[in-house]
Amino acid sequence: MKPQVKTIIQNTLDWYDRHGRELPWRTKGAAHADPYKVWLSEIMLQQTTVPAVKPYFEKFTEKYPTVHDLANASSEDIMRDWAGLGYYSRARNLHACAKQVSAAGGKFPRDKAALMALPGIGDYTAGAIAAIAFGQQASVIDGNIERVLSRVYAIETPLPASKPEIKDVAQVIYHSNANTRPHDLPQAFMDLATAICTPKNPRCVICPINKQCVAFKLGIQNELPKRAKKAERPKRKGFVYWMTDAKGRVLVETRAPKGLLGGMTGLPTSDWNDDPQALNGFSGDAEKTTIKHVFTHFELTLTMIRVKTKAAPEGYRFVDIEDAGFPSVFKKVSKYFQRSNAAFRSKVPVKQTR
Ligand code: SF4
């Protein structure tokens, strides 16, 4: 059995017209979605789920309604507004890209190669912008679309080795004459993957392309896509320091612009490695609890030190905890100390005044 490209496209788009999601960056059925909104949403959606992105997208489009507004914002504001969304190099590239597009007049290029020359825009994002914002027949393949295509074409080679095979079938679909709605098709596949062709127990019986799906026909849909075993994440350790002043403000630094969490507001920490050395000038008592945080490339265990001295060392400053704009790892530490301080206060007897 050979899947019929025309039927796959037609049935997927018909299903999308009836069941596709309403999303704040989406203009369903219209050929011209706003390239700025498409770009912004696609950068935010890299490695991040739709529910997590929605409030950030709304905040950014309200605060920075055009690419010029974003370009003219300070990097501190952008990092603070991005805090909690993770993968912070995206925020730095977002700002750099906005500056370039703004300086060139504010229009995003339509061409995939020109889009890929902009900071933070790789093959996938360039394809998505070219297709969704400019209606071009570009291949758009994310992890969800990989899953659908692996199943429809019963590709049994494990990922990532199967990527070229998936790319070939995607190329045939996206560049087919039957693809008369290039701006809708990638979004239709994404929604189908999220609602019907789910990672576990896909809902094949109600799937609009089940008659074209080889994996369903063979009864192997739950086994696909296969994946090569991932190597275990390396483990690193470190110290993180919690120091507050008389007003209850917390000591922070602005992290170096390059590297992990670059440019973000952070708590003072040691290096993160197998054998971290305590940070000079910071001493105090270690808490019994440690904090674990998983980054893409390693797993971090932080020993938390409550610092006793009260003067801010050079290069650090005190800020209100609510205004710190911490990335997730430091939010965890901050929550721990706020909870532990509240528990301590509740144990202190209240002085009777009358
Ligand atoms: S039939 Fe099942 S496995 Fe095939 S595309 Fe539809 S939901 Fe996915």
Coordinates of N, CA, C and O in Angstrom, one line a residue, residues 29-157:
G29 N -6.9 30.0 8.0 CA -7.6 30.2 6.7 C -7.1 31.4 5.9 O -7.3 31.5 4.8
A30 N -6.4 32.3 6.6 CA -5.9 33.5 5.9 C -4.5 33.3 5.4 O -3.7 32.7 6.1
A31 N -4.2 33.8 4.2 CA -2.8 33.5 3.7 C -1.8 34.3 4.4 O -0.6 34.0 4.3
H32 N -2.2 35.4 5.0 CA -1.1 36.3 5.5 C -1.2 36.5 7.0 O -1.7 37.5 7.5
A33 N -0.7 35.6 7.7 CA -0.5 35.8 9.2 C 0.6 36.8 9.3 O 1.5 37.0 8.5
D34 N 0.6 37.5 10.5 CA 1.6 38.6 10.7 C 3.0 37.9 10.9 O 3.2 37.1 11.9
P35 N 4.0 38.2 10.0 CA 5.3 37.5 10.2 C 5.9 37.7 11.5 O 6.6 36.9 12.0
Y36 N 5.7 38.9 12.1 CA 6.3 39.2 13.4 C 5.7 38.2 14.5 O 6.5 37.6 15.3
K37 N 4.4 38.0 14.4 CA 3.8 37.1 15.4 C 4.1 35.7 15.1 O 4.3 34.9 16.1
V38 N 4.2 35.3 13.9 CA 4.6 33.9 13.5 C 6.1 33.7 14.0 O 6.3 32.7 14.7
W39 N 6.9 34.6 13.7 CA 8.3 34.5 14.2 C 8.4 34.4 15.7 O 9.1 33.5 16.2
L40 N 7.8 35.3 16.4 CA 7.8 35.3 17.9 C 7.3 34.0 18.4 O 7.9 33.4 19.3
S41 N 6.2 33.5 17.9 CA 5.6 32.3 18.4 C 6.5 31.1 18.1 O 6.7 30.2 19.0
E42 N 7.1 31.1 17.0 CA 7.9 29.9 16.6 C 9.2 29.9 17.5 O 9.6 28.8 17.8
I43 N 9.7 31.1 17.8 CA 10.9 31.1 18.7 C 10.5 30.6 20.0 O 11.2 29.7 20.7
M44 N 9.4 31.1 20.5 CA 8.9 30.6 21.9 C 8.6 29.2 21.9 O 8.8 28.5 22.9
L45 N 8.1 28.6 20.8 CA 7.6 27.2 20.8 C 8.8 26.2 20.7 O 8.6 25.0 20.8
Q46 N 10.0 26.7 20.4 CA 11.1 25.8 20.3 C 11.3 25.1 21.6 O 11.5 25.8 22.6
Q47 N 11.2 23.8 21.7 CA 11.4 23.0 22.9 C 10.4 23.4 24.0 O 10.6 23.1 25.2
T48 N 9.3 24.0 23.7 CA 8.4 24.5 24.7 C 6.9 24.2 24.3 O 6.6 24.3 23.1
T49 N 6.0 23.9 25.2 CA 4.7 23.5 24.8 C 3.8 24.7 24.6 O 4.1 25.8 25.1
V50 N 2.7 24.5 23.9 CA 1.8 25.6 23.6 C 1.2 26.2 24.9 O 1.2 27.5 25.0
P51 N 0.7 25.5 25.8 CA 0.2 26.1 27.1 C 1.2 27.0 27.8 O 0.9 28.0 28.3
A52 N 2.5 26.5 27.8 CA 3.5 27.3 28.4 C 3.8 28.6 27.7 O 4.1 29.7 28.3
V53 N 3.7 28.6 26.3 CA 4.0 29.7 25.5 C 2.9 30.8 25.5 O 3.2 32.0 25.5
K54 N 1.7 30.4 25.6 CA 0.6 31.3 25.4 C 0.7 32.6 26.3 O 0.6 33.7 25.8
P55 N 0.9 32.5 27.6 CA 0.9 33.7 28.4 C 2.1 34.6 28.1 O 2.0 35.8 28.1
Y56 N 3.2 34.0 27.7 CA 4.4 34.8 27.3 C 4.2 35.5 26.0 O 4.6 36.6 25.8
F57 N 3.5 34.8 25.0 CA 3.2 35.4 23.8 C 2.3 36.6 24.0 O 2.6 37.7 23.4
E58 N 1.3 36.4 24.8 CA 0.4 37.5 25.0 C 1.1 38.7 25.7 O 0.9 39.9 25.3
K59 N 2.0 38.4 26.7 CA 2.7 39.5 27.4 C 3.6 40.2 26.4 O 3.6 41.5 26.3
F60 N 4.3 39.5 25.5 CA 5.3 40.1 24.6 C 4.5 41.0 23.5 O 5.0 42.1 23.2
T61 N 3.4 40.4 23.0 CA 2.8 41.2 21.9 C 2.1 42.4 22.5 O 1.9 43.4 21.8
E62 N 1.7 42.4 23.8 CA 1.1 43.5 24.4 C 2.2 44.6 24.7 O 2.0 45.8 24.4
K63 N 3.3 44.1 25.2 CA 4.3 45.1 25.6 C 5.2 45.5 24.4 O 5.6 46.7 24.4
Y64 N 5.4 44.6 23.5 CA 6.2 45.0 22.3 C 5.3 44.6 21.0 O 5.5 43.6 20.4
P65 N 4.4 45.5 20.7 CA 3.5 45.2 19.6 C 4.1 45.1 18.2 O 3.5 44.4 17.3
T66 N 5.3 45.7 18.0 CA 5.9 45.5 16.7 C 7.4 45.1 16.9 O 7.9 45.2 18.0
V67 N 8.0 44.7 15.8 CA 9.4 44.3 15.9 C 10.3 45.5 16.3 O 11.3 45.3 16.9
H68 N 9.8 46.7 15.9 CA 10.6 47.9 16.3 C 10.6 48.1 17.9 O 11.6 48.5 18.5
D69 N 9.4 47.9 18.5 CA 9.3 48.0 19.9 C 10.2 47.0 20.6 O 10.9 47.3 21.6
L70 N 10.3 45.8 20.1 CA 11.1 44.8 20.7 C 12.6 45.1 20.5 O 13.4 45.0 21.4
A71 N 12.9 45.6 19.3 CA 14.3 46.0 19.0 C 14.8 47.1 20.0 O 15.9 47.2 20.4
N72 N 13.9 48.1 20.3 CA 14.2 49.2 21.1 C 14.2 48.9 22.6 O 14.6 49.8 23.4
A73 N 13.7 47.8 23.0 CA 13.7 47.4 24.4 C 15.1 47.2 24.9 O 16.0 46.8 24.2
S74 N 15.3 47.3 26.3 CA 16.6 47.0 26.8 C 16.7 45.4 27.0 O 15.7 44.7 27.1
S75 N 17.9 44.9 26.9 CA 18.1 43.5 27.0 C 17.7 43.0 28.4 O 17.1 41.9 28.6
E76 N 17.8 43.9 29.4 CA 17.4 43.5 30.8 C 15.9 43.3 30.8 O 15.4 42.3 31.4
D77 N 15.1 44.2 30.2 CA 13.7 44.0 30.1 C 13.3 42.7 29.4 O 12.4 42.0 29.9
I78 N 14.0 42.4 28.3 CA 13.6 41.2 27.5 C 13.9 40.0 28.3 O 13.1 39.0 28.4
M79 N 15.1 39.9 29.0 CA 15.5 38.8 29.8 C 14.5 38.6 30.9 O 14.1 37.5 31.3
R80 N 14.1 39.7 31.5 CA 13.2 39.6 32.7 C 11.8 39.1 32.2 O 11.2 38.2 32.8
D81 N 11.3 39.6 31.0 CA 10.0 39.2 30.5 C 10.1 37.7 30.1 O 9.1 37.0 30.0
W82 N 11.3 37.2 29.7 CA 11.4 35.9 29.2 C 11.6 34.9 30.4 O 11.4 33.7 30.2
A83 N 11.9 35.4 31.5 CA 12.3 34.5 32.7 C 11.2 33.5 32.9 O 10.0 33.8 33.0
G84 N 11.6 32.2 33.0 CA 10.7 31.1 33.3 C 10.3 30.3 32.0 O 9.9 29.2 32.1
L85 N 10.6 30.9 30.9 CA 10.3 30.2 29.6 C 11.5 29.2 29.2 O 11.3 28.3 28.4
G86 N 12.7 29.4 29.8 CA 13.8 28.5 29.6 C 14.5 28.8 28.3 O 14.1 29.6 27.5
Y87 N 15.6 28.0 28.1 CA 16.5 28.1 26.9 C 16.7 29.6 26.6 O 16.2 30.2 25.6
Y88 N 17.5 30.3 27.4 CA 17.6 31.7 27.4 C 18.4 32.3 26.2 O 18.3 33.5 25.9
S89 N 19.1 31.4 25.6 CA 19.8 31.9 24.4 C 18.8 32.4 23.3 O 19.0 33.2 22.5
R90 N 17.6 31.8 23.4 CA 16.5 32.2 22.5 C 16.2 33.7 22.7 O 15.9 34.4 21.7
A91 N 16.1 34.1 23.9 CA 15.8 35.5 24.2 C 16.8 36.4 23.7 O 16.6 37.5 23.2
R92 N 18.1 36.0 23.9 CA 19.2 36.9 23.4 C 19.1 37.0 21.8 O 19.3 38.0 21.2
N93 N 18.9 35.8 21.2 CA 18.8 35.8 19.7 C 17.6 36.6 19.2 O 17.6 37.2 18.2
L94 N 16.5 36.5 20.0 CA 15.3 37.2 19.7 C 15.5 38.7 19.6 O 15.1 39.3 18.6
H95 N 16.3 39.2 20.6 CA 16.5 40.6 20.6 C 17.5 41.0 19.4 O 17.2 42.0 18.7
A96 N 18.5 40.2 19.2 CA 19.5 40.4 18.1 C 18.7 40.4 16.8 O 19.0 41.3 15.9
C97 N 17.8 39.5 16.6 CA 17.1 39.3 15.3 C 16.2 40.5 15.2 O 16.1 41.1 14.1
A98 N 15.5 40.9 16.2 CA 14.6 42.1 16.2 C 15.3 43.3 15.7 O 14.9 44.1 14.9
K99 N 16.5 43.5 16.3 CA 17.3 44.7 15.9 C 17.7 44.7 14.5 O 17.6 45.7 13.8
Q100 N 18.1 43.5 13.9 CA 18.4 43.4 12.5 C 17.3 43.7 11.6 O 17.3 44.4 10.6
V101 N 16.1 43.1 12.0 CA 14.9 43.3 11.1 C 14.4 44.7 11.2 O 14.1 45.3 10.2
S102 N 14.5 45.3 12.4 CA 14.0 46.7 12.6 C 14.9 47.6 11.8 O 14.5 48.5 11.1
A103 N 16.3 47.4 11.9 CA 17.2 48.2 11.2 C 17.0 48.2 9.6 O 17.3 49.1 8.9
A104 N 16.5 47.0 9.2 CA 16.3 46.9 7.7 C 14.9 47.3 7.3 O 14.5 47.0 6.2
G105 N 14.2 48.0 8.2 CA 12.9 48.6 7.8 C 11.7 47.9 8.5 O 10.6 48.4 8.4
G106 N 12.0 46.8 9.2 CA 10.9 46.1 9.9 C 10.2 45.0 9.2 O 9.3 44.4 9.8
K107 N 10.6 44.7 8.0 CA 10.0 43.6 7.3 C 10.9 42.3 7.4 O 12.1 42.4 7.1
F108 N 10.3 41.2 7.7 CA 11.0 39.9 7.7 C 11.2 39.5 6.2 O 10.3 39.6 5.4
P109 N 12.4 38.9 5.9 CA 12.5 38.4 4.5 C 11.6 37.2 4.3 O 11.2 36.5 5.2
R110 N 11.2 37.0 3.0 CA 10.2 35.9 2.7 C 11.0 34.7 2.3 O 10.4 33.6 2.4
D111 N 12.2 34.8 2.0 CA 13.0 33.7 1.5 C 13.6 32.9 2.6 O 14.1 33.5 3.6
K112 N 13.6 31.6 2.5 CA 14.0 30.7 3.6 C 15.5 30.9 3.9 O 15.9 31.0 5.1
A113 N 16.3 31.1 2.9 CA 17.8 31.2 3.1 C 18.1 32.6 3.8 O 18.9 32.6 4.7
A114 N 17.3 33.6 3.4 CA 17.5 34.9 4.1 C 17.1 34.9 5.5 O 17.7 35.5 6.4
L115 N 16.0 34.1 5.7 CA 15.5 34.0 7.1 C 16.5 33.3 8.0 O 16.8 33.6 9.1
M116 N 17.1 32.3 7.4 CA 18.1 31.5 8.1 C 19.4 32.3 8.5 O 20.2 31.9 9.3
A117 N 19.6 33.4 7.8 CA 20.8 34.2 8.1 C 20.5 35.1 9.3 O 21.5 35.7 9.8
L118 N 19.3 35.1 9.8 CA 19.0 35.9 11.0 C 19.3 35.2 12.3 O 19.2 33.9 12.3
P119 N 19.7 35.9 13.3 CA 20.0 35.2 14.6 C 18.8 34.3 15.1 O 17.7 34.8 15.1
G120 N 19.1 33.1 15.5 CA 18.1 32.3 16.2 C 17.2 31.6 15.3 O 16.3 30.9 15.7
I121 N 17.3 31.8 14.0 CA 16.4 31.1 13.0 C 17.1 30.0 12.3 O 18.0 30.2 11.5
G122 N 16.7 28.8 12.6 CA 17.3 27.6 12.0 C 16.4 27.1 10.9 O 15.4 27.8 10.5
D123 N 16.7 25.9 10.4 CA 16.0 25.3 9.2 C 14.5 25.2 9.5 O 13.6 25.7 8.7
Y124 N 14.1 24.7 10.7 CA 12.7 24.5 11.0 C 12.0 25.8 11.1 O 10.9 26.0 10.4
T125 N 12.5 26.8 11.8 CA 11.8 28.0 12.1 C 11.7 28.8 10.8 O 10.7 29.4 10.5
A126 N 12.8 28.8 9.9 CA 12.7 29.5 8.6 C 11.6 28.9 7.8 O 10.8 29.6 7.1
G127 N 11.5 27.5 7.8 CA 10.4 26.9 7.0 C 9.1 27.3 7.5 O 8.1 27.6 6.7
A128 N 8.9 27.3 8.8 CA 7.6 27.6 9.4 C 7.2 29.1 9.1 O 6.1 29.3 8.7
I129 N 8.2 30.0 9.1 CA 7.8 31.4 8.8 C 7.5 31.5 7.3 O 6.5 32.2 7.0
A130 N 8.3 30.9 6.5 CA 8.1 31.0 5.0 C 6.7 30.4 4.7 O 6.0 31.0 3.9
A131 N 6.3 29.3 5.3 CA 5.1 28.7 5.0 C 3.9 29.4 5.6 O 3.0 29.9 5.0
I132 N 4.0 29.6 7.0 CA 2.8 30.1 7.7 C 2.6 31.6 7.4 O 1.5 32.1 7.3
A133 N 3.7 32.4 7.4 CA 3.5 33.8 7.2 C 3.5 34.2 5.7 O 2.8 35.2 5.4
F134 N 4.2 33.5 4.9 CA 4.3 34.0 3.5 C 3.7 33.0 2.5 O 3.8 33.2 1.3
G135 N 3.0 31.9 3.0 CA 2.3 31.0 2.1 C 3.2 30.2 1.1 O 2.8 29.9 0.0
Q136 N 4.5 30.0 1.5 CA 5.4 29.3 0.6 C 5.4 27.8 0.8 O 5.2 27.4 2.0
Q137 N 5.6 27.0 -0.2 CA 5.7 25.6 -0.1 C 7.0 25.1 0.6 O 7.8 24.5 -0.1
A138 N 7.2 25.4 1.8 CA 8.4 25.0 2.5 C 8.1 23.8 3.4 O 7.0 23.7 3.9
S139 N 9.1 23.0 3.5 CA 9.0 21.8 4.4 C 9.1 22.2 5.9 O 10.0 22.9 6.2
V140 N 8.1 21.8 6.6 CA 8.1 22.2 8.1 C 8.0 20.8 8.8 O 7.0 20.2 8.7
I141 N 9.0 20.5 9.5 CA 9.0 19.1 10.2 C 9.5 19.3 11.7 O 10.7 19.5 11.9
D142 N 8.6 19.3 12.6 CA 9.0 19.3 14.0 C 8.8 17.8 14.5 O 8.5 16.9 13.8
G143 N 9.1 17.7 15.8 CA 9.0 16.3 16.4 C 7.6 15.7 16.2 O 7.5 14.5 16.0
N144 N 6.6 16.5 16.3 CA 5.2 16.0 16.1 C 4.9 15.5 14.7 O 4.3 14.5 14.5
I145 N 5.4 16.3 13.8 CA 5.2 16.0 12.3 C 6.0 14.8 12.0 O 5.6 13.9 11.2
E146 N 7.2 14.7 12.6 CA 8.0 13.5 12.4 C 7.3 12.2 12.8 O 7.3 11.2 12.2
R147 N 6.6 12.3 13.9 CA 5.8 11.2 14.4 C 4.7 10.7 13.4 O 4.6 9.6 13.1
V148 N 4.0 11.7 13.0 CA 2.9 11.4 12.0 C 3.4 10.8 10.8 O 2.9 9.7 10.3
L149 N 4.5 11.4 10.2 CA 5.0 10.9 8.9 C 5.7 9.5 9.1 O 5.6 8.7 8.2
S150 N 6.3 9.3 10.3 CA 6.9 8.0 10.5 C 5.9 6.9 10.5 O 6.1 5.8 10.0
R151 N 4.7 7.3 11.0 CA 3.6 6.3 11.1 C 2.9 6.1 9.7 O 2.7 5.0 9.3
V152 N 2.6 7.2 9.1 CA 1.9 7.1 7.8 C 2.7 6.3 6.8 O 2.2 5.4 6.1
Y153 N 4.0 6.5 6.8 CA 4.9 5.8 5.9 C 5.6 4.6 6.5 O 6.4 4.0 5.9
A154 N 5.2 4.3 7.7 CA 5.7 3.1 8.4 C 7.3 3.1 8.3 O 7.9 2.1 7.9
I155 N 7.9 4.2 8.7 CA 9.4 4.2 8.7 C 9.9 3.6 9.9 O 9.7 4.1 11.1
E156 N 10.6 2.5 9.8 CA 11.0 1.7 11.0 C 12.4 2.0 11.4 O 12.9 1.5 12.5
T157 N 13.2 2.8 10.6 CA 14.5 3.1 11.1 C 14.4 4.0 12.3 O 13.5 4.9 12.3

